[in-house]
Amino acid sequence: MVSYKDIQASNSLINDATAPRVAVFVGGTSGIGKLTIQALVATGASTRIYLVGRKGSEERTRTFIQELHTISAKAEVIWIEGEIALLAETKRICDVIKKTESRIDLLFLTAGYAPFGARKETVEGVEIAQSLEYYSRVLFILHLLPLLREAEAPRVVSVLGGGLEWASINVDDPGLKKPGSFNGMRAQVQYIAMNTVTLEQLANDNPDVTFIHSWPGWVNTGNVRRGSDPNSIMSWVVWLVLDPLIRLFSLSDDESAQRHLFQSTSAAFGGRGVSWNGKPGINSLEKQANGLFLVNYKCDCTPNAKTLSSLRKGAQEKIWNHTQEVLQQYL
Ligand SMILES: NC(=O)c1ccc[n+]([C@@H]2O[C@H](COP(=O)([O-])OP(=O)(O)OC[C@H]3O[C@@H](n4cnc5c(N)ncnc54)[C@H](OP(=O)(O)O)[C@@H]3O)[C@@H](O)[C@H]2O)c1
């Protein structure tokens, strides 16, 4: 475990030279993304943040942005409205960013929820949580990679379940569309593994970019309540069991924010960023080198070697081909 004291010490070194000059947060309207934006702005470093979110969150997010300006005048925060569950919208949002920026230092992806209820699709025909937690995230990365490659220490952080992969995922029906394929548990397992195998593929193809798949542990953001249908058995289980457990055992908001800021900036992961004298992180290939890092809520790297070896053999190529098929019309 990287101690909280060490995390805070590392984050105290964030300054104009080491902070991401340009950062894009997708999912920063609530929860871990929002907390991490707050922590980044509170460093007082110069940074320009693109905060992407849906129309329904615009009003409260504009208030949040005003609050951020009172914390530090050196942070510029730009609101971009878009329906991020839609891939056509994701493309449009990326086009807006590409028009004004030539480099991006940090892409921080947190949109999503555990889909405990019935399968619900977007008008584009993909399950909503899968779009938020996987397809749209990958599409953001693919569109913004040319800008990330222009940065000195570019980084992509996807917050979901790094290190929690299972080998048994559905490679014949990656979108879990066939009757009987979808349920809340299978969806979680599927989306976590799809994130990891695709991020590893992207890391292999882009050796200068650092990729992190973070498992945040429990953070009391209300995320667990988002995905169940009202008055369903699952909504009662969430209300009576999961929610109280999360409230009791979750990391504090501040610690989660600082740990994600550390993951976004520290040289512990891949060697570039805020200098780090502690144990260097190992990537998903179990090497002390740049690549994909599966990082848990203690900021330990958890390569999950046996499962990943099996996913590499049986799933990585199939998932990558499927993803390209789904995304090609939005590239
Ligand atoms: N919190 C935890 O304990 C925990 C544990 C393990 C994994 N995770 C995963 O980690 C990620 C980040 O978690 P979090 O707690 O920060 O999540 P969160 O606060 O519940 O939400 C994150 C973002 O997702 C957006 N979102 C949710 N549903 C949406 C929809 N239908 N369309 C568009 N945007 C939508 C939210 O937008 P609005 O603000 O507009 O609602 C928000 O910006 C999520 O994928 C979550 O499932 C969380």
CSV table of C-alpha atoms and ligand atoms in Angstrom, one decimal:
chain,number,residue,atom,x,y,z
A,1,MET,CA,0.0,0.0,0.0
A,2,VAL,CA,1.2,3.5,-0.7
A,3,SER,CA,0.5,5.4,2.5
A,4,TYR,CA,-1.8,8.4,2.4
A,5,LYS,CA,1.0,10.5,3.8
A,6,ASP,CA,3.2,9.6,0.8
A,7,ILE,CA,0.3,10.3,-1.5
A,8,GLN,CA,-0.1,13.8,0.0
A,9,ALA,CA,3.6,14.4,0.0
A,10,SER,CA,3.7,13.6,-3.8
A,11,ASN,CA,0.7,15.7,-4.5
A,12,SER,CA,2.3,18.6,-2.6
A,13,LEU,CA,5.0,18.6,-5.3
A,14,ILE,CA,2.4,19.3,-8.1
A,15,ASN,CA,3.2,22.7,-9.6
A,16,ASP,CA,3.1,24.6,-12.9
A,17,ALA,CA,5.8,22.3,-14.3
A,18,THR,CA,4.3,19.0,-13.2
A,19,ALA,CA,0.5,19.5,-13.3
A,20,PRO,CA,-1.3,18.5,-16.5
A,21,ARG,CA,-1.4,21.7,-18.6
A,22,VAL,CA,-4.5,20.5,-20.4
A,23,ALA,CA,-6.8,17.9,-18.8
A,24,VAL,CA,-10.1,16.4,-20.1
A,25,PHE,CA,-12.5,15.0,-17.5
A,26,VAL,CA,-15.4,12.9,-18.7
A,27,GLY,CA,-17.7,12.1,-15.7
A,28,GLY,CA,-16.4,15.0,-13.6
A,29,THR,CA,-19.9,16.3,-12.9
A,30,SER,CA,-20.1,13.9,-9.9
A,31,GLY,CA,-18.2,11.5,-7.8
A,32,ILE,CA,-14.6,10.6,-8.2
A,33,GLY,CA,-14.1,12.7,-11.3
A,34,LYS,CA,-15.5,15.8,-9.6
A,35,LEU,CA,-13.4,15.2,-6.4
A,36,THR,CA,-10.3,14.7,-8.5
A,37,ILE,CA,-10.9,18.0,-10.3
A,38,GLN,CA,-11.3,19.8,-7.0
A,39,ALA,CA,-8.0,18.3,-5.7
A,40,LEU,CA,-6.2,19.3,-8.9
A,41,VAL,CA,-7.4,22.8,-8.8
A,42,ALA,CA,-6.6,23.1,-5.1
A,43,THR,CA,-2.9,22.5,-5.9
A,44,GLY,CA,-2.9,26.0,-7.3
A,45,ALA,CA,-1.1,24.9,-10.4
A,46,SER,CA,-1.8,26.3,-13.9
A,47,THR,CA,-4.1,23.9,-15.7
A,48,ARG,CA,-6.9,24.0,-18.2
A,49,ILE,CA,-9.7,21.5,-17.6
A,50,TYR,CA,-12.3,20.5,-20.0
A,51,LEU,CA,-15.3,19.2,-18.0
A,52,VAL,CA,-17.6,17.2,-20.1
A,53,GLY,CA,-21.1,16.3,-19.0
A,54,ARG,CA,-24.8,16.0,-20.0
A,55,LYS,CA,-27.3,18.8,-20.2
A,56,GLY,CA,-29.1,17.8,-17.0
A,57,SER,CA,-26.0,18.4,-15.0
A,58,GLU,CA,-25.0,21.8,-16.5
A,59,GLU,CA,-26.6,24.1,-14.0
A,60,ARG,CA,-25.1,22.6,-10.9
A,61,THR,CA,-21.7,22.1,-12.7
A,62,ARG,CA,-21.6,25.8,-13.6
A,63,THR,CA,-22.0,26.5,-9.9
A,64,PHE,CA,-19.2,24.0,-9.2
A,65,ILE,CA,-17.0,25.7,-11.8
A,66,GLN,CA,-17.6,29.1,-10.0
A,67,GLU,CA,-16.5,27.5,-6.7
A,68,LEU,CA,-13.4,26.2,-8.4
A,69,HIS,CA,-12.5,29.7,-9.5
A,70,THR,CA,-12.6,30.9,-5.9
A,71,ILE,CA,-10.2,28.0,-5.0
A,72,SER,CA,-7.6,29.0,-7.6
A,73,ALA,CA,-7.6,31.6,-10.3
A,74,LYS,CA,-4.9,29.7,-12.1
A,75,ALA,CA,-7.2,26.9,-13.1
A,76,GLU,CA,-9.3,27.5,-16.2
A,77,VAL,CA,-12.3,25.2,-16.3
A,78,ILE,CA,-14.3,24.9,-19.6
A,79,TRP,CA,-17.7,23.3,-19.6
A,80,ILE,CA,-18.6,21.1,-22.6
A,81,GLU,CA,-22.1,19.8,-22.8
A,82,GLY,CA,-22.8,16.5,-24.5
A,83,GLU,CA,-24.7,13.3,-24.1
A,84,ILE,CA,-21.7,11.1,-23.4
A,85,ALA,CA,-23.6,7.8,-23.6
A,86,LEU,CA,-24.0,8.4,-27.3
A,87,LEU,CA,-21.0,7.7,-29.6
A,88,ALA,CA,-22.0,10.3,-32.2
A,89,GLU,CA,-22.0,12.8,-29.4
A,90,THR,CA,-18.6,11.6,-28.1
A,91,LYS,CA,-17.2,12.2,-31.6
A,92,ARG,CA,-18.7,15.7,-31.7
A,93,ILE,CA,-17.3,16.6,-28.2
A,94,CYS,CA,-13.9,15.4,-29.3
A,95,ASP,CA,-14.1,17.5,-32.4
A,96,VAL,CA,-14.8,20.6,-30.3
A,97,ILE,CA,-11.7,19.9,-28.1
A,98,LYS,CA,-9.5,19.2,-31.1
A,99,LYS,CA,-10.5,22.5,-32.6
A,100,THR,CA,-9.0,24.4,-29.7
A,101,GLU,CA,-6.2,22.2,-28.3
A,102,SER,CA,-3.1,20.7,-29.9
A,103,ARG,CA,-2.1,18.6,-26.8
A,104,ILE,CA,-3.7,16.9,-23.9
A,105,ASP,CA,-1.8,15.8,-20.8
A,106,LEU,CA,-4.5,13.9,-19.0
A,107,LEU,CA,-7.7,12.2,-20.0
A,108,PHE,CA,-9.7,11.1,-16.9
A,109,LEU,CA,-12.7,8.8,-17.5
A,110,THR,CA,-15.2,8.0,-14.8
A,111,ALA,CA,-18.7,8.1,-16.4
A,112,GLY,CA,-20.9,5.1,-15.6
A,113,TYR,CA,-22.7,2.9,-13.1
A,114,ALA,CA,-23.4,-0.7,-12.2
A,115,PRO,CA,-26.4,-1.7,-14.4
A,116,PHE,CA,-28.3,-3.7,-11.7
A,117,GLY,CA,-31.6,-3.4,-13.5
A,118,ALA,CA,-33.0,-4.5,-16.8
A,119,ARG,CA,-31.0,-4.0,-20.0
A,120,LYS,CA,-31.4,-0.4,-21.3
A,121,GLU,CA,-30.0,0.6,-24.7
A,122,THR,CA,-29.1,4.0,-26.1
A,123,VAL,CA,-30.7,4.9,-29.5
A,124,GLU,CA,-27.4,3.6,-31.0
A,125,GLY,CA,-28.2,0.1,-29.8
A,126,VAL,CA,-25.6,-0.4,-27.0
A,127,GLU,CA,-26.3,-0.9,-23.3
A,128,ILE,CA,-26.1,2.4,-21.6
A,129,ALA,CA,-23.6,1.5,-18.9
A,130,GLN,CA,-21.5,-0.4,-21.4
A,131,SER,CA,-21.4,2.7,-23.5
A,132,LEU,CA,-20.4,5.0,-20.6
A,133,GLU,CA,-17.9,2.6,-19.1
A,134,TYR,CA,-16.4,1.1,-22.2
A,135,TYR,CA,-17.3,2.2,-25.8
A,136,SER,CA,-17.5,5.9,-25.2
A,137,ARG,CA,-14.3,5.8,-23.1
A,138,VAL,CA,-12.4,4.0,-25.8
A,139,LEU,CA,-13.8,6.4,-28.4
A,140,PHE,CA,-12.6,9.4,-26.4
A,141,ILE,CA,-9.2,7.8,-26.2
A,142,LEU,CA,-9.0,7.0,-29.9
A,143,HIS,CA,-10.0,10.5,-30.9
A,144,LEU,CA,-7.7,12.2,-28.4
A,145,LEU,CA,-4.6,10.0,-28.8
A,146,PRO,CA,-3.0,12.3,-31.4
A,147,LEU,CA,-3.3,15.2,-28.9
A,148,LEU,CA,-2.1,13.0,-26.0
A,149,ARG,CA,1.0,12.0,-28.1
A,150,GLU,CA,1.9,15.7,-28.2
A,151,ALA,CA,2.3,15.9,-24.4
A,152,GLU,CA,5.5,15.2,-22.5
A,153,ALA,CA,4.0,12.7,-20.0
A,154,PRO,CA,0.5,11.9,-21.4
A,155,ARG,CA,-1.8,9.8,-19.3
A,156,VAL,CA,-5.2,8.1,-19.5
A,157,VAL,CA,-7.0,7.1,-16.3
A,158,SER,CA,-10.1,5.0,-16.6
A,159,VAL,CA,-11.8,4.4,-13.2
A,160,LEU,CA,-13.7,1.1,-13.0
A,161,GLY,CA,-12.2,-2.1,-11.8
A,162,GLY,CA,-8.6,-2.6,-12.7
A,163,GLY,CA,-7.2,-5.8,-11.2
A,164,LEU,CA,-10.6,-7.3,-10.7
A,165,GLU,CA,-10.8,-9.0,-14.1
A,166,TRP,CA,-12.3,-12.5,-14.5
A,167,ALA,CA,-11.2,-14.8,-17.3
A,168,SER,CA,-14.7,-16.0,-18.1
A,169,ILE,CA,-16.1,-13.2,-20.2
A,170,ASN,CA,-18.4,-13.5,-23.2
A,171,VAL,CA,-16.3,-13.1,-26.3
A,172,ASP,CA,-19.0,-14.4,-28.7
A,173,ASP,CA,-21.4,-11.6,-27.7
A,174,PRO,CA,-19.3,-8.8,-26.2
A,175,GLY,CA,-22.2,-6.4,-26.2
A,176,LEU,CA,-24.3,-8.9,-24.2
A,177,LYS,CA,-27.1,-8.5,-26.6
A,178,LYS,CA,-28.3,-12.1,-27.1
A,179,PRO,CA,-31.3,-13.2,-24.9
A,180,GLY,CA,-30.0,-14.4,-21.6
A,181,SER,CA,-26.5,-12.8,-22.0
A,182,PHE,CA,-27.1,-9.7,-19.9
A,183,ASN,CA,-27.5,-9.4,-16.1
A,184,GLY,CA,-25.9,-6.9,-13.6
A,185,MET,CA,-23.1,-9.2,-12.5
A,186,ARG,CA,-22.1,-10.4,-16.0
A,187,ALA,CA,-22.2,-6.8,-17.2
A,188,GLN,CA,-19.7,-5.7,-14.5
A,189,VAL,CA,-17.4,-8.6,-15.2
A,190,GLN,CA,-17.6,-8.0,-18.9
A,191,TYR,CA,-17.0,-4.2,-18.8
A,192,ILE,CA,-14.1,-4.5,-16.4
A,193,ALA,CA,-12.3,-7.1,-18.6
A,194,MET,CA,-13.1,-5.2,-21.8
A,195,ASN,CA,-11.5,-2.1,-20.3
A,196,THR,CA,-8.4,-3.9,-19.3
A,197,VAL,CA,-7.7,-5.9,-22.5
A,198,THR,CA,-8.4,-2.8,-24.7
A,199,LEU,CA,-6.3,-0.4,-22.6
A,200,GLU,CA,-3.5,-2.9,-22.7
A,201,GLN,CA,-3.8,-3.2,-26.5
A,202,LEU,CA,-3.7,0.7,-26.7
A,203,ALA,CA,-0.7,0.8,-24.4
A,204,ASN,CA,1.1,-1.7,-26.6
A,205,ASP,CA,0.4,0.5,-29.6
A,206,ASN,CA,1.2,3.8,-27.8
A,207,PRO,CA,4.3,3.1,-25.7
A,208,ASP,CA,4.7,6.8,-24.8
A,209,VAL,CA,1.3,7.1,-23.2
A,210,THR,CA,0.7,5.9,-19.7
A,211,PHE,CA,-2.6,4.1,-19.2
A,212,ILE,CA,-4.2,3.4,-15.8
A,213,HIS,CA,-7.2,1.3,-15.1
A,214,SER,CA,-8.1,2.2,-11.5
A,215,TRP,CA,-10.3,0.3,-9.1
A,216,PRO,CA,-11.4,2.9,-6.6
A,217,GLY,CA,-12.6,0.6,-3.9
A,218,TRP,CA,-15.7,1.9,-2.3
A,219,VAL,CA,-16.3,5.6,-2.4
A,220,ASN,CA,-19.6,7.0,-1.1
A,221,THR,CA,-20.7,8.8,-4.3
A,222,GLY,CA,-24.2,7.4,-4.6
A,223,ASN,CA,-23.0,5.4,-7.7
A,224,VAL,CA,-24.4,2.2,-6.4
A,225,ARG,CA,-27.9,3.7,-6.4
A,226,ARG,CA,-27.8,4.7,-10.1
A,227,GLY,CA,-28.3,1.4,-11.8
A,228,SER,CA,-31.2,-0.4,-10.2
A,229,ASP,CA,-34.8,0.0,-11.3
A,230,PRO,CA,-37.1,1.8,-8.7
A,231,ASN,CA,-38.9,-0.6,-6.3
A,232,SER,CA,-37.1,-3.7,-7.7
A,233,ILE,CA,-35.6,-6.3,-5.3
A,234,MET,CA,-32.2,-5.0,-6.3
A,235,SER,CA,-33.0,-1.5,-5.3
A,236,TRP,CA,-34.0,-2.7,-1.9
A,237,VAL,CA,-30.8,-4.7,-1.6
A,238,VAL,CA,-28.9,-1.6,-2.5
A,239,TRP,CA,-30.8,0.5,0.0
A,240,LEU,CA,-30.8,-1.9,2.9
A,241,VAL,CA,-27.4,-3.6,2.4
A,242,LEU,CA,-25.0,-2.1,-0.1
A,243,ASP,CA,-25.5,1.6,0.6
A,244,PRO,CA,-25.0,1.3,4.4
A,245,LEU,CA,-21.9,-0.9,3.9
A,246,ILE,CA,-20.4,1.5,1.5
A,247,ARG,CA,-21.1,4.4,3.8
A,248,LEU,CA,-19.4,2.5,6.6
A,249,PHE,CA,-16.3,1.2,4.8
A,250,SER,CA,-15.7,3.6,2.0
A,251,LEU,CA,-12.6,5.7,1.5
A,252,SER,CA,-13.2,9.3,2.5
A,253,ASP,CA,-13.9,11.7,-0.4
A,254,ASP,CA,-10.6,13.5,0.2
A,255,GLU,CA,-8.5,10.4,0.2
A,256,SER,CA,-10.1,9.1,-2.9
A,257,ALA,CA,-9.5,12.4,-4.6
A,258,GLN,CA,-5.8,12.6,-3.5
A,259,ARG,CA,-5.2,9.0,-4.6
A,260,HIS,CA,-6.7,9.6,-8.0
A,261,LEU,CA,-4.7,12.8,-8.3
A,262,PHE,CA,-1.5,10.8,-7.5
A,263,GLN,CA,-2.5,8.2,-10.2
A,264,SER,CA,-2.9,11.1,-12.6
A,265,THR,CA,0.5,12.7,-11.9
A,266,SER,CA,3.1,10.5,-10.3
A,267,ALA,CA,6.1,9.0,-11.9
A,268,ALA,CA,5.4,5.9,-9.9
A,269,PHE,CA,3.5,4.7,-12.9
A,270,GLY,CA,5.8,4.5,-15.9
A,271,GLY,CA,8.5,6.9,-14.8
A,272,ARG,CA,7.2,10.2,-16.0
A,273,GLY,CA,5.5,12.9,-13.9
A,274,VAL,CA,6.0,14.0,-10.3
A,275,SER,CA,9.2,12.4,-9.2
A,276,TRP,CA,8.8,9.3,-7.0
A,277,ASN,CA,11.3,7.7,-4.7
A,278,GLY,CA,9.1,4.9,-3.5
A,279,LYS,CA,8.6,1.5,-5.1
A,280,PRO,CA,8.0,1.9,-8.8
A,281,GLY,CA,4.8,0.5,-10.1
A,282,ILE,CA,4.7,-2.6,-12.3
A,283,ASN,CA,2.6,-2.7,-15.4
A,284,SER,CA,0.1,-5.3,-16.6
A,285,LEU,CA,3.0,-7.2,-18.2
A,286,GLU,CA,4.6,-7.3,-14.7
A,287,LYS,CA,7.4,-5.0,-15.9
A,288,GLN,CA,8.8,-1.8,-14.4
A,289,ALA,CA,8.1,0.1,-17.6
A,290,ASN,CA,5.5,2.3,-19.1
A,291,GLY,CA,2.2,0.6,-20.3
A,292,LEU,CA,-1.1,-0.2,-18.6
A,293,PHE,CA,-1.2,-0.1,-14.8
A,294,LEU,CA,-4.0,-1.9,-12.9
A,295,VAL,CA,-4.1,0.2,-9.8
A,296,ASN,CA,-6.3,-0.5,-6.7
A,297,TYR,CA,-7.7,1.9,-4.1
A,298,LYS,CA,-4.4,1.6,-2.1
A,299,CYS,CA,-2.5,2.7,-5.2
A,300,ASP,CA,-0.9,-0.8,-5.4
A,301,CYS,CA,-0.4,-2.3,-8.9
A,302,THR,CA,-2.3,-5.5,-9.2
A,303,PRO,CA,-1.3,-7.2,-12.6
A,304,ASN,CA,-3.8,-10.1,-12.1
A,305,ALA,CA,-1.3,-12.1,-14.1
A,306,LYS,CA,-3.0,-15.5,-14.4
A,307,THR,CA,-6.3,-14.0,-15.5
A,308,LEU,CA,-4.7,-11.5,-17.9
A,309,SER,CA,-2.7,-14.3,-19.5
A,310,SER,CA,-5.9,-16.2,-20.2
A,311,LEU,CA,-7.7,-13.0,-21.5
A,312,ARG,CA,-4.8,-12.2,-23.8
A,313,LYS,CA,-5.0,-15.7,-25.4
A,314,GLY,CA,-8.8,-16.0,-25.6
A,315,ALA,CA,-10.3,-12.5,-25.6
A,316,GLN,CA,-8.0,-9.6,-26.4
A,317,GLU,CA,-8.1,-9.9,-30.2
A,318,LYS,CA,-11.8,-10.7,-30.4
A,319,ILE,CA,-12.7,-7.8,-28.1
A,320,TRP,CA,-10.5,-5.4,-30.1
A,321,ASN,CA,-12.0,-6.5,-33.4
A,322,HIS,CA,-15.5,-6.1,-32.0
A,323,THR,CA,-14.7,-2.7,-30.6
A,324,GLN,CA,-13.4,-1.5,-33.9
A,325,GLU,CA,-16.5,-2.7,-35.6
A,326,VAL,CA,-18.8,-0.8,-33.2
A,327,LEU,CA,-16.7,2.4,-33.2
A,328,GLN,CA,-15.6,2.6,-36.8
A,329,GLN,CA,-18.5,4.8,-37.9
A,330,TYR,CA,-17.7,7.3,-35.1
A,331,LEU,CA,-14.0,7.6,-35.8
B,1,LIG,N1,-18.0,4.8,-6.2
B,1,LIG,C1,-17.6,3.6,-6.0
B,1,LIG,O1,-17.6,3.1,-4.9
B,1,LIG,C2,-17.2,2.7,-7.2
B,1,LIG,C3,-16.6,1.5,-7.0
B,1,LIG,C4,-16.2,0.7,-8.1
B,1,LIG,C5,-16.3,1.2,-9.4
B,1,LIG,N2,-16.9,2.4,-9.6
B,1,LIG,C6,-17.1,2.9,-10.9
B,1,LIG,O2,-16.1,4.0,-11.1
B,1,LIG,C7,-16.7,5.0,-12.0
B,1,LIG,C8,-16.7,6.3,-11.3
B,1,LIG,O3,-17.5,6.2,-10.1
B,1,LIG,P1,-18.2,7.4,-9.4
B,1,LIG,O4,-18.6,6.9,-8.0
B,1,LIG,O5,-17.4,8.6,-9.5
B,1,LIG,O6,-19.5,7.6,-10.3
B,1,LIG,P2,-20.7,8.7,-10.2
B,1,LIG,O7,-20.4,9.8,-9.3
B,1,LIG,O8,-22.0,7.9,-9.8
B,1,LIG,O9,-20.9,9.1,-11.7
B,1,LIG,C9,-19.8,9.4,-12.5
B,1,LIG,C10,-20.3,10.1,-13.8
B,1,LIG,O10,-21.2,9.2,-14.6
B,1,LIG,C11,-22.1,10.1,-15.2
B,1,LIG,N3,-23.3,9.3,-15.6
B,1,LIG,C12,-24.0,8.4,-14.9
B,1,LIG,N4,-25.0,7.9,-15.7
B,1,LIG,C13,-25.0,8.6,-16.8
B,1,LIG,C14,-25.8,8.6,-18.0
B,1,LIG,N5,-26.8,7.8,-18.1
B,1,LIG,N6,-25.5,9.5,-19.0
B,1,LIG,C15,-24.4,10.3,-18.9
B,1,LIG,N7,-23.6,10.3,-17.8
B,1,LIG,C16,-23.9,9.5,-16.8
B,1,LIG,C17,-22.5,11.1,-14.1
B,1,LIG,O11,-23.1,12.2,-14.7
B,1,LIG,P3,-24.2,13.1,-13.9
B,1,LIG,O12,-23.4,13.9,-12.9
B,1,LIG,O13,-24.7,13.9,-15.0
B,1,LIG,O14,-25.1,12.2,-13.2
B,1,LIG,C18,-21.1,11.3,-13.5
B,1,LIG,O15,-20.5,12.4,-14.2
B,1,LIG,C19,-18.1,4.5,-12.4
B,1,LIG,O16,-18.0,3.8,-13.6
B,1,LIG,C20,-18.4,3.5,-11.3
B,1,LIG,O17,-19.3,2.5,-11.7
B,1,LIG,C21,-17.3,3.2,-8.5
